[in-house]
XYZ file of C-alpha atoms in Angstrom:
710
model
C 13.354 41.724 -186.682
C 9.897 43.334 -186.765
C 9.041 41.422 -183.621
C 8.553 42.618 -180.083
C 8.677 46.409 -179.816
C 7.429 48.404 -176.879
C 4.695 50.915 -177.607
C 6.542 53.717 -175.710
C 9.725 53.749 -177.825
C 9.998 56.402 -180.545
C 13.364 56.889 -182.237
C 14.517 60.281 -183.446
C 17.692 61.800 -184.848
C 16.512 65.365 -185.494
C 16.802 67.911 -182.684
C 14.250 70.244 -184.244
C 11.294 67.988 -183.499
C 11.985 67.207 -179.865
C 8.835 68.973 -178.743
C 6.592 66.873 -181.016
C 8.284 63.683 -179.976
C 7.962 64.424 -176.294
C 4.223 64.991 -176.720
C 3.815 61.647 -178.501
C 5.925 59.914 -175.873
C 3.858 61.447 -173.053
C 0.631 60.228 -174.635
C 1.995 56.723 -175.098
C 3.224 56.532 -171.504
C -0.199 57.642 -170.318
C -1.892 54.970 -172.482
C 0.427 52.228 -171.234
C -0.080 53.327 -167.647
C -3.837 53.159 -168.077
C -3.657 49.741 -169.798
C -1.606 48.312 -166.942
C -3.651 49.978 -164.277
C -6.944 48.701 -165.621
C -6.164 44.954 -165.313
C -4.698 45.442 -161.865
C -7.870 47.088 -160.691
C -9.933 44.342 -162.299
C -7.948 41.713 -160.444
C -8.408 43.453 -157.144
C -12.144 43.852 -157.351
C -12.602 40.551 -159.210
C -15.488 41.972 -161.250
C -14.092 41.283 -164.734
C -13.926 37.887 -166.388
C -11.203 36.324 -168.536
C -12.021 37.700 -172.060
C -12.465 41.320 -170.893
C -8.890 41.518 -169.774
C -7.705 41.011 -173.343
C -7.341 43.601 -176.047
C -10.483 44.277 -178.065
C -8.819 42.716 -181.126
C -8.817 39.318 -179.351
C -12.234 37.687 -179.647
C -13.720 34.227 -179.880
C -16.170 34.799 -182.751
C -16.686 37.268 -185.561
C -20.014 38.235 -184.015
C -18.140 39.556 -180.971
C -16.335 42.066 -183.187
C -19.645 43.147 -184.696
C -21.069 43.681 -181.223
C -18.271 46.134 -180.524
C -19.335 48.100 -183.597
C -22.989 47.967 -182.492
C -22.122 50.048 -179.428
C -22.324 53.057 -181.729
C -26.012 53.894 -182.145
C -25.505 55.769 -185.417
C -26.808 54.334 -188.677
C -23.315 54.141 -190.137
C -20.963 52.316 -187.817
C -17.146 52.585 -187.689
C -14.726 49.649 -187.554
C -13.638 48.978 -183.963
C -10.103 48.008 -185.098
C -9.400 50.756 -187.654
C -9.035 54.528 -187.163
C -11.576 56.771 -188.845
C -9.099 58.141 -191.369
C -8.353 54.584 -192.579
C -11.895 53.200 -192.708
C -14.901 55.497 -192.592
C -18.161 54.560 -190.961
C -20.455 52.485 -193.179
C -23.566 50.354 -193.126
C -23.719 46.993 -191.393
C -23.383 44.693 -194.420
C -20.277 46.511 -195.658
C -18.778 46.535 -192.149
C -19.369 42.765 -191.897
C -17.413 42.138 -195.104
C -14.634 44.438 -193.898
C -14.289 42.685 -190.530
C -14.413 39.262 -192.113
C -11.927 39.850 -194.953
C -9.473 42.306 -193.423
C -9.396 41.309 -189.747
C -10.845 37.835 -189.182
C -9.362 35.847 -192.077
C -5.759 36.768 -191.262
C -6.080 36.329 -187.514
C -3.923 34.017 -185.351
C -5.801 31.343 -183.408
C -4.825 30.179 -179.936
C -6.944 28.088 -177.528
C -10.274 29.176 -179.029
C -9.364 32.866 -179.317
C -8.589 34.815 -182.480
C -5.941 37.553 -182.386
C -7.152 39.806 -185.209
C -4.980 42.366 -186.918
C -5.298 45.823 -185.402
C -4.862 49.185 -187.166
C -5.418 51.374 -184.143
C -2.578 53.693 -182.986
C -1.400 51.170 -180.394
C 1.977 50.786 -182.071
C 3.746 53.753 -183.641
C 6.241 53.072 -186.363
C 9.361 55.101 -187.030
C 8.294 58.701 -187.903
C 9.051 60.318 -191.236
C 10.306 63.893 -191.286
C 9.179 66.032 -194.209
C 10.188 69.679 -193.986
C 9.111 70.904 -190.576
C 6.291 68.350 -190.046
C 6.329 64.941 -188.425
C 4.202 62.078 -189.832
C 3.873 59.093 -187.549
C 2.826 56.017 -189.509
C 0.359 53.809 -187.691
C 1.368 50.244 -188.580
C -0.871 47.161 -188.563
C -0.032 44.736 -185.788
C -1.241 41.887 -183.567
C -1.683 41.915 -179.798
C -0.298 38.897 -177.964
C -2.911 37.141 -175.846
C -0.285 36.054 -173.317
C 1.907 39.137 -172.889
C 1.633 42.852 -173.787
C 3.822 42.634 -176.889
C 2.674 43.869 -180.299
C 3.868 42.007 -183.384
C 3.646 43.333 -186.930
C 3.862 40.177 -189.034
C 1.566 37.176 -188.798
C 4.391 34.610 -189.095
C 6.309 36.362 -186.324
C 3.177 36.303 -184.182
C 2.801 32.553 -184.662
C 6.447 32.026 -183.699
C 6.004 34.324 -180.698
C 3.035 32.265 -179.438
C 4.925 29.006 -179.993
C 7.790 30.251 -177.830
C 5.326 30.960 -175.042
C 3.867 27.474 -175.374
C 7.288 25.817 -175.279
C 8.050 27.638 -172.050
C 4.753 26.560 -170.532
C 3.296 30.082 -170.621
C -0.233 29.622 -171.923
C -2.156 32.112 -169.770
C -2.137 35.892 -169.595
C 0.014 37.598 -167.007
C -3.084 39.327 -165.659
C -4.782 36.067 -164.671
C -4.486 35.163 -161.015
C -4.147 31.397 -161.669
C -0.498 30.302 -162.016
C 0.385 29.413 -165.591
C 2.586 26.334 -165.092
C 0.004 24.508 -162.988
C -2.821 25.002 -165.481
C -0.697 24.267 -168.551
C 0.644 20.906 -167.397
C -1.139 17.669 -168.145
C -0.986 14.497 -166.040
C -0.692 11.210 -167.930
C -0.805 7.716 -166.472
C 1.051 4.619 -167.668
C 1.540 1.349 -165.775
C 0.207 2.826 -162.498
C 2.695 5.696 -162.774
C 1.608 9.333 -163.081
C 3.738 11.818 -164.996
C 3.247 15.527 -165.443
C 4.065 16.791 -168.933
C 4.178 20.162 -170.641
C 2.270 21.110 -173.793
C 3.749 19.674 -176.998
C 5.193 16.818 -174.924
C 5.135 14.547 -177.993
C 7.389 16.872 -180.052
C 11.025 16.755 -178.851
C 12.024 19.931 -180.719
C 9.374 22.021 -178.928
C 9.597 20.875 -175.334
C 12.189 19.967 -172.729
C 10.193 17.080 -171.229
C 9.637 14.758 -174.166
C 7.119 11.953 -173.635
C 6.097 9.647 -176.488
C 3.048 7.446 -175.780
C 3.925 5.282 -178.816
C 7.064 4.067 -177.009
C 5.066 2.262 -174.328
C 6.009 -1.114 -175.791
C 9.670 -0.136 -175.683
C 9.431 0.830 -172.014
C 7.752 -2.460 -171.141
C 10.459 -4.487 -172.876
C 13.163 -2.641 -170.947
C 11.275 -3.123 -167.693
C 11.072 -6.893 -168.272
C 14.803 -7.049 -168.979
C 15.552 -5.151 -165.770
C 13.195 -7.385 -163.785
C 15.069 -10.467 -165.019
C 18.385 -8.939 -163.958
C 16.915 -8.035 -160.563
C 16.175 -11.721 -159.970
C 19.842 -12.602 -160.475
C 21.297 -10.157 -157.942
C 19.882 -7.669 -155.465
C 20.041 -4.759 -155.214
C 21.206 -3.482 -158.594
C 22.121 0.060 -159.525
C 20.361 1.130 -162.698
C 20.630 4.343 -164.691
C 18.178 6.065 -166.994
C 20.665 8.344 -168.722
C 18.059 10.467 -170.536
C 15.202 10.917 -168.101
C 13.038 13.615 -169.782
C 9.865 13.192 -167.688
C 11.351 10.334 -165.629
C 8.578 7.883 -166.565
C 10.916 4.936 -167.081
C 12.862 5.317 -163.841
C 9.639 5.870 -161.902
C 8.221 2.596 -163.217
C 11.404 0.778 -162.203
C 11.317 2.125 -158.657
C 7.565 1.771 -158.202
C 7.295 -1.882 -159.234
C 10.689 -3.374 -158.356
C 10.999 -1.483 -155.059
C 13.993 -2.593 -152.985
C 15.495 -4.683 -155.794
C 16.784 -1.598 -157.613
C 18.502 1.674 -156.842
C 17.284 4.041 -159.537
C 19.226 7.018 -160.855
C 17.507 9.331 -163.348
C 19.756 11.734 -165.200
C 19.161 14.618 -167.573
C 21.316 17.547 -168.576
C 18.366 19.950 -168.975
C 17.405 21.944 -165.909
C 13.702 22.102 -166.797
C 13.612 18.329 -167.251
C 15.283 17.791 -163.872
C 12.639 19.992 -162.245
C 9.898 18.043 -163.992
C 11.414 14.730 -162.835
C 11.444 15.925 -159.231
C 7.800 16.990 -159.456
C 6.849 13.612 -160.938
C 8.667 11.823 -158.118
C 6.643 13.772 -155.564
C 3.499 13.074 -157.595
C 4.170 9.326 -157.228
C 5.075 9.670 -153.516
C 8.756 8.943 -153.988
C 11.656 10.453 -152.108
C 14.051 12.488 -154.225
C 17.786 12.727 -153.806
C 19.091 15.593 -155.905
C 22.700 15.085 -156.905
C 24.589 17.624 -158.989
C 28.274 18.197 -159.552
C 28.546 20.545 -156.576
C 25.998 19.460 -154.019
C 24.034 16.518 -152.703
C 20.782 17.068 -150.876
C 17.565 15.247 -150.169
C 14.029 16.358 -150.806
C 11.635 14.046 -149.051
C 7.883 13.837 -148.978
C 7.759 12.936 -145.332
C 9.484 11.216 -142.475
C 9.669 7.532 -141.719
C 9.898 6.372 -145.322
C 12.094 3.582 -146.461
C 15.222 4.096 -148.467
C 13.760 1.799 -151.147
C 11.428 4.598 -152.269
C 14.290 7.024 -152.911
C 15.144 8.031 -156.473
C 18.369 9.841 -157.207
C 18.013 12.654 -159.738
C 21.176 14.024 -161.333
C 21.824 16.922 -163.683
C 24.893 15.934 -165.701
C 25.918 15.066 -169.175
C 25.267 11.383 -169.832
C 28.899 10.724 -170.728
C 30.076 12.367 -167.497
C 27.903 10.366 -165.109
C 28.737 7.065 -166.820
C 32.444 7.854 -166.544
C 32.165 8.786 -162.863
C 30.051 5.896 -161.567
C 29.508 2.182 -162.113
C 26.113 0.642 -162.805
C 24.618 -2.809 -163.262
C 21.983 -1.680 -165.761
C 22.248 1.260 -168.150
C 19.602 2.406 -170.586
C 20.362 4.908 -173.349
C 17.482 6.593 -175.141
C 18.720 9.834 -176.711
C 16.957 11.705 -179.470
C 18.469 10.041 -182.533
C 21.555 7.868 -182.526
C 23.207 6.584 -179.354
C 26.697 5.899 -180.752
C 28.078 9.001 -179.007
C 27.453 7.421 -175.596
C 28.511 3.811 -176.141
C 32.150 4.227 -175.090
C 31.110 5.822 -171.790
C 28.449 3.190 -171.168
C 30.900 0.282 -171.478
C 33.659 2.020 -169.554
C 32.299 1.399 -166.042
C 29.455 -1.083 -166.461
C 29.854 -4.020 -164.113
C 30.571 -7.574 -165.200
C 27.477 -9.496 -166.330
C 25.601 -6.217 -166.334
C 23.163 -5.181 -169.050
C 23.270 -2.248 -171.445
C 20.123 -1.442 -173.400
C 19.861 1.257 -176.029
C 17.001 2.618 -178.097
C 17.867 4.144 -181.469
C 15.221 6.346 -183.063
C 17.233 7.470 -186.092
C 15.254 5.112 -188.298
C 15.765 7.222 -191.427
C 19.434 6.240 -191.468
C 19.049 2.728 -190.056
C 16.275 1.838 -192.506
C 18.481 2.922 -195.437
C 16.563 6.096 -196.278
C 19.654 8.214 -195.514
C 22.520 5.852 -196.299
C 25.221 8.523 -195.962
C 24.114 9.177 -192.365
C 24.367 5.469 -191.543
C 27.879 5.449 -192.951
C 28.808 8.503 -190.893
C 27.307 7.334 -187.587
C 27.771 3.560 -187.686
C 30.512 3.100 -190.284
C 28.275 0.674 -192.217
C 27.309 0.579 -195.854
C 23.646 -0.480 -196.180
C 20.981 -0.458 -198.878
C 17.222 -0.919 -198.805
C 16.430 -4.641 -198.809
C 13.472 -6.846 -197.952
C 15.091 -7.550 -194.571
C 15.997 -3.915 -193.833
C 14.737 -4.016 -190.228
C 16.998 -6.894 -189.241
C 19.780 -5.182 -191.162
C 19.233 -2.118 -188.952
C 19.402 -4.216 -185.772
C 22.648 -5.881 -186.871
C 24.077 -2.465 -187.771
C 23.450 -1.147 -184.256
C 24.839 -4.301 -182.618
C 28.031 -4.065 -184.670
C 28.609 -0.539 -183.335
C 27.892 -1.774 -179.796
C 30.326 -4.690 -180.155
C 33.118 -2.432 -181.420
C 32.633 0.010 -178.538
C 32.673 -2.823 -175.994
C 35.784 -4.359 -177.551
C 37.632 -1.061 -177.179
C 37.021 -1.366 -173.421
C 38.190 -5.029 -173.363
C 34.633 -6.286 -172.982
C 32.562 -8.684 -174.990
C 28.816 -8.785 -175.497
C 26.098 -11.366 -175.865
C 22.916 -10.147 -177.505
C 19.882 -10.927 -175.368
C 17.235 -9.143 -177.423
C 17.098 -7.144 -180.664
C 13.781 -5.622 -181.710
C 13.171 -3.332 -184.694
C 9.682 -1.895 -185.001
C 8.166 1.100 -186.745
C 9.494 3.834 -184.477
C 12.642 2.460 -182.864
C 15.372 -0.176 -182.751
C 15.941 -1.694 -179.295
C 19.064 -3.697 -178.465
C 19.723 -5.366 -175.079
C 23.161 -6.906 -174.494
C 24.937 -8.503 -171.560
C 28.486 -7.360 -170.847
C 31.310 -9.888 -170.426
C 34.592 -8.566 -169.102
C 37.909 -9.757 -170.441
C 39.897 -9.757 -173.687
C 38.769 -13.261 -174.699
C 35.037 -12.391 -174.823
C 35.996 -9.156 -176.583
C 37.881 -11.109 -179.266
C 34.987 -13.531 -179.696
C 32.565 -10.650 -180.183
C 34.857 -8.890 -182.646
C 35.100 -12.053 -184.757
C 31.329 -12.017 -185.235
C 31.469 -8.698 -187.105
C 31.566 -9.607 -190.784
C 30.550 -8.314 -194.196
C 27.428 -9.427 -196.046
C 27.161 -10.200 -199.773
C 23.720 -9.255 -201.098
C 22.385 -10.078 -204.575
C 20.361 -7.191 -205.957
C 18.408 -9.368 -208.389
C 16.979 -12.164 -206.264
C 17.907 -10.695 -202.818
C 19.836 -13.793 -201.796
C 22.376 -13.041 -199.078
C 25.258 -14.685 -197.257
C 27.948 -13.580 -194.816
C 31.483 -13.569 -196.142
C 33.775 -16.367 -195.034
C 36.118 -15.770 -192.147
C 39.702 -14.978 -192.991
C 41.795 -12.219 -194.483
C 42.590 -13.843 -197.817
C 41.179 -12.130 -200.898
C 38.602 -14.166 -202.783
C 39.260 -14.584 -206.495
C 35.533 -14.565 -207.298
C 33.327 -13.408 -204.390
C 30.189 -14.223 -206.411
C 30.896 -17.916 -205.876
C 29.923 -17.540 -202.225
C 26.324 -16.685 -203.156
C 24.003 -19.683 -203.567
C 22.315 -18.071 -206.582
C 23.733 -17.893 -210.120
C 22.442 -14.421 -211.013
C 25.952 -13.246 -211.832
C 26.310 -15.875 -214.547
C 22.898 -15.299 -216.110
C 22.617 -11.507 -215.678
C 24.912 -8.881 -217.215
C 27.051 -6.593 -215.095
C 27.663 -6.572 -211.379
C 24.734 -8.094 -209.555
C 25.818 -8.037 -205.880
C 26.891 -5.472 -203.293
C 28.903 -5.801 -200.083
C 27.095 -4.514 -196.975
C 28.449 -3.967 -193.518
C 30.308 -4.570 -191.354
C 27.393 -6.223 -189.560
C 26.821 -8.441 -186.540
C 26.687 -12.048 -187.753
C 25.835 -13.736 -184.451
C 22.487 -14.530 -182.836
C 19.990 -11.771 -182.092
C 18.150 -13.504 -179.237
C 18.786 -15.552 -176.120
C 15.972 -18.015 -175.548
C 16.487 -18.458 -171.814
C 16.510 -14.737 -171.180
C 13.436 -14.193 -173.361
C 11.477 -16.864 -171.509
C 12.262 -15.185 -168.215
C 11.200 -11.845 -169.701
C 7.883 -13.412 -170.677
C 7.457 -14.739 -167.146
C 8.062 -11.252 -165.694
C 5.617 -9.723 -168.177
C 2.911 -12.127 -167.022
C 3.769 -11.580 -163.375
C 3.488 -7.767 -163.620
C 0.457 -7.821 -165.927
C 2.078 -6.278 -169.009
C -0.427 -7.525 -171.562
C 0.761 -5.404 -174.503
C 4.245 -6.896 -174.598
C 3.326 -10.575 -174.179
C 2.362 -11.305 -177.831
C 5.618 -9.757 -179.031
C 7.686 -11.788 -176.568
C 5.942 -15.012 -177.613
C 6.728 -14.266 -181.256
C 10.347 -13.513 -180.429
C 10.726 -16.737 -178.413
C 9.457 -18.761 -181.386
C 11.794 -16.782 -183.631
C 14.763 -17.462 -181.348
C 14.060 -21.200 -181.393
C 13.000 -21.098 -185.083
C 9.794 -23.041 -184.476
C 6.311 -22.495 -185.826
C 4.301 -23.260 -182.688
C 5.283 -23.419 -179.046
C 3.384 -24.122 -175.853
C 4.155 -21.412 -173.339
C 4.067 -22.700 -169.793
C 3.893 -19.863 -167.304
C 6.034 -20.919 -164.380
C 9.178 -19.793 -162.687
C 11.991 -20.434 -165.143
C 14.472 -20.804 -162.314
C 12.829 -24.116 -161.424
C 13.501 -25.567 -164.871
C 17.235 -25.723 -164.884
C 20.303 -23.704 -164.217
C 20.383 -20.572 -166.293
C 23.258 -20.574 -168.695
C 23.599 -17.600 -171.002
C 26.336 -15.823 -172.863
C 28.727 -18.685 -172.238
C 28.702 -17.910 -168.501
C 26.958 -19.328 -165.486
C 24.100 -17.086 -164.288
C 22.970 -17.287 -160.683
C 19.279 -17.739 -160.029
C 17.490 -17.485 -156.668
C 17.564 -21.245 -156.191
C 21.310 -21.358 -156.760
C 22.324 -18.552 -154.391
C 22.708 -20.870 -151.416
C 24.927 -23.219 -153.360
C 27.164 -20.399 -154.581
C 27.554 -18.967 -151.092
C 28.836 -22.268 -149.657
C 31.931 -22.433 -151.827
C 33.137 -18.903 -152.484
C 36.066 -18.049 -154.696
C 36.910 -17.438 -158.308
C 38.252 -20.855 -159.252
C 34.877 -22.575 -159.282
C 33.300 -19.725 -161.223
C 36.102 -19.839 -163.780
C 35.621 -23.582 -164.218
C 31.909 -23.058 -164.720
C 32.621 -20.399 -167.322
C 35.060 -22.630 -169.201
C 32.683 -25.590 -169.172
C 29.780 -23.412 -170.243
C 31.844 -21.954 -173.073
C 32.659 -25.450 -174.336
C 29.006 -26.428 -174.210
C 28.057 -23.229 -175.988
C 30.416 -23.950 -178.891
C 28.697 -27.270 -179.475
C 25.270 -25.631 -179.479
C 26.063 -22.963 -182.065
C 24.315 -25.021 -184.735
C 21.038 -24.504 -182.863
C 21.133 -20.727 -183.386
C 18.347 -19.235 -185.428
C 19.118 -18.618 -189.120
C 20.203 -15.140 -190.125
C 17.684 -12.948 -191.970
C 14.313 -13.840 -193.424
C 12.358 -13.876 -196.706
C 9.213 -11.918 -197.469
C 6.607 -14.205 -198.998
C 5.108 -11.388 -201.077
C 8.480 -10.357 -202.443
C 9.018 -13.846 -203.899
C 5.441 -14.514 -204.977
C 4.851 -15.874 -208.455
C 2.913 -13.899 -211.023
C -0.440 -15.411 -211.864
C -0.437 -17.733 -208.841
C -2.356 -17.625 -205.584
C -0.018 -18.152 -202.655
C -0.958 -20.420 -199.759
C -1.742 -18.989 -196.371
C 1.347 -18.068 -194.376
C 0.791 -20.600 -191.598
C 0.200 -23.373 -194.126
C 3.321 -22.383 -196.008
C 5.326 -22.616 -192.784
C 4.049 -26.152 -192.315
C 5.013 -27.039 -195.893
C 8.576 -25.808 -195.312
C 8.759 -27.673 -192.032
C 7.573 -30.883 -193.711
C 10.323 -30.421 -196.293
C 12.886 -30.704 -193.478
C 13.773 -27.054 -192.883
C 13.692 -24.990 -189.719
C 11.102 -22.262 -190.052
C 9.386 -19.586 -187.972
C 7.680 -16.243 -188.287
C 9.521 -13.035 -187.445
C 8.544 -9.877 -185.614
C 10.557 -7.813 -188.084
C 8.016 -8.407 -190.864
C 4.436 -9.732 -190.477
C 4.779 -11.530 -193.828
C 8.385 -12.612 -193.255
C 9.589 -16.216 -192.934
C 12.805 -17.045 -191.080
C 14.220 -20.300 -192.381
C 17.482 -22.053 -193.138
C 16.217 -23.099 -196.570
C 18.038 -21.583 -199.568
C 16.093 -19.159 -201.690
C 15.786 -21.645 -204.565
C 14.167 -24.255 -202.314
C 12.011 -21.538 -200.748
C 10.638 -20.674 -204.184
C 10.229 -24.336 -205.120
C 7.996 -25.046 -202.115
C 6.097 -21.796 -202.732
C 5.545 -22.726 -206.387
C 4.493 -26.262 -205.546
C 1.700 -25.189 -203.209
C 0.458 -22.182 -205.203
C -2.642 -22.382 -207.387
C -3.078 -20.575 -210.719
C -5.473 -17.644 -210.873
C -6.208 -18.232 -214.575
C -5.509 -20.824 -217.276
C -2.194 -19.396 -218.427
C -0.884 -18.692 -214.971
C 0.770 -22.093 -214.586
C 2.934 -21.564 -217.658
C 3.978 -18.049 -216.664
C 4.873 -18.883 -213.090
C 8.230 -20.626 -213.577
C 9.553 -17.652 -215.562
C 10.254 -15.893 -212.272
C 12.259 -18.756 -210.829
C 15.965 -19.345 -211.096
C 17.315 -21.743 -213.715
C 17.856 -24.554 -211.224
C 14.258 -24.410 -210.084
C 13.012 -24.141 -213.668
C 14.941 -27.231 -214.786
C 13.741 -29.228 -211.777
C 10.117 -28.274 -212.406
C 10.366 -28.935 -216.145
C 11.891 -32.396 -215.715
C 9.277 -33.358 -213.149
C 6.468 -32.017 -215.357
C 7.895 -33.803 -218.394
C 8.026 -37.128 -216.564
C 4.436 -36.777 -215.347
C 3.110 -35.724 -218.727
C 4.954 -38.543 -220.504
C 3.247 -41.109 -218.305
C -0.103 -39.503 -219.045
C 0.813 -39.497 -222.755
C 1.392 -43.246 -222.828
C -1.917 -43.934 -221.117
C -3.734 -41.600 -223.426
C -2.275 -43.122 -226.623
C -3.281 -46.616 -225.578
C -6.892 -45.554 -225.102
C -7.180 -43.319 -228.166
C -5.797 -44.595 -231.512
C -7.326 -41.920 -233.716
C -5.285 -39.288 -235.534
C -6.772 -36.377 -233.623
C -5.173 -37.446 -230.378
C -1.955 -35.564 -231.048
C -3.828 -32.285 -231.421
C -5.874 -32.907 -228.284
C -2.780 -33.848 -226.306
C -0.953 -30.713 -227.433
C -3.755 -28.542 -226.128
C -4.016 -30.347 -222.799
C -0.304 -30.635 -221.989
C 1.550 -27.455 -222.989
C 4.330 -28.179 -220.526
C 5.161 -31.478 -222.203
C 5.381 -29.837 -225.616
C 7.659 -27.136 -224.258
C 9.924 -29.783 -222.763
C 10.080 -31.707 -226.056
């Protein structure tokens, strides 16, 4: 590599030129000694400012380089960055073009400074030996603004500066101010301060990754943890990938004594940053590694509720060693590598939440990666976001079943940057079997995008196309459908849990997440409009989720009077029976995009009006957070298109005749018969009023649908 080479090193293999080499080496050592001595003296007397401590090739503006040349009072001025034998002294206009084209245009910029290329004998290349003479080639190079290294290539110089930035070194070593303190930036979110390094939004370039766009994700997880904290206190929660520690700090700062927070990260720099952020938020820190446990407090007399445990372990190791009530996984990319460890020691009725950011594979842009990570075959569909959520849940259910645990999905959200899944853990082989039975394959029609889950059972279907409601296979040539999955076929939301999350969001003033939670509640109940009453949900009724009986604060006294497992088991059995009868109330799977099924030449109705039309037709309908123009309904696609066609208006005269061409045959026949009946009635009335011979021609022009039917 042509990279970092010290100016004092000169290689030689010929013994006959030792005297010449020693002279060059002595001069270079003297120059380096002077260059180091000068800054030290400047620091001691404090007379020099920041730019003067840099090399003369590092300037802010091109005019600063010209001022260096103006120090020579001669009419012809030499270049300050080139030796005289390379560039002879010239007039000012020629020198300006030389500095601009040769030095300034190929400079490297950093924090307002330009590191111009230097041709001075600061860096001596490998000497060439011709006969008895030594020729030392003076190579072009850059001077690093941060350290004393000289770099020959511009691309290497850019990479050299980036490595300094990633390490937090953004100031020169000759500056008295400490570099880490000045390079860090303090951000604030939800009354929590975090200190981050430069490039904190790029995970490949920094150890402490912090993404401001994931604020909504952090608020959703906080609401889920707050709901769990109301059921039992205190709970042990784990942030397995802490990075800056922002999520764990928000848990401890707002929930206080209800939670015991553990923030883990395997990177040493991230652990140091987490400790500093804990002190910044006036929290006690308990450092726990594999070998030692010690406390670092901010003062005496503080409560144990303000203590955050910081660990430096692999996420799989800490989840194998300890048990938690709440576990959150947010690695960079997929989280399937940590699911087995998460379900190994999680407590009964605990919650596991995971954020997957590998959206390229989940959103079917890299289908081979989805097959490798999740074992699912997926394609790009109109409902690809819900397909991604069901793909992640299927992997979660399989991992839980391997540990003899079942899951109940409380929340599944798929937005632009992430897929968030929150599940409750149910111990026992029976819940594990029930969860495994909900993993099924999906049949998807590639023509009309109709979809349906395969029937339960192991028997081979003679004609799988018969399961699809559409008849594209009979009217279209070739194979028209694909099998996707295995996917989660159960519900994606729990209404009771979501309502309590909304209550916690209002209580803690999380305004950004409230509209999303309201949309998800309507989606879970499959309703178009809902009045949200902000009150304590524990006063409504007894919370019953996941087929189990959940304790609420009002029910704690009752549960303490009669302890034992028999009553709890009876409650679980009764709740399971009631849950089986309420399965029909689950929201329909998947949704339709109204633009995808729009009719050519027709103006569609407004989305809210269209939802009312579907509801008046007797179908359950709601909007979905997966797609702003999506409609979740239990209506078949043919009926969906029929209602859409009925309430659409033509944009031009011929639009009404072209519209039904995009419908299926069943819809076309229904529309044609209805149109024929209406036009025939009009025909009879028209013939009675008009007895002339021109009526047939007039009628043909006015009623093209009737003629087509005849």
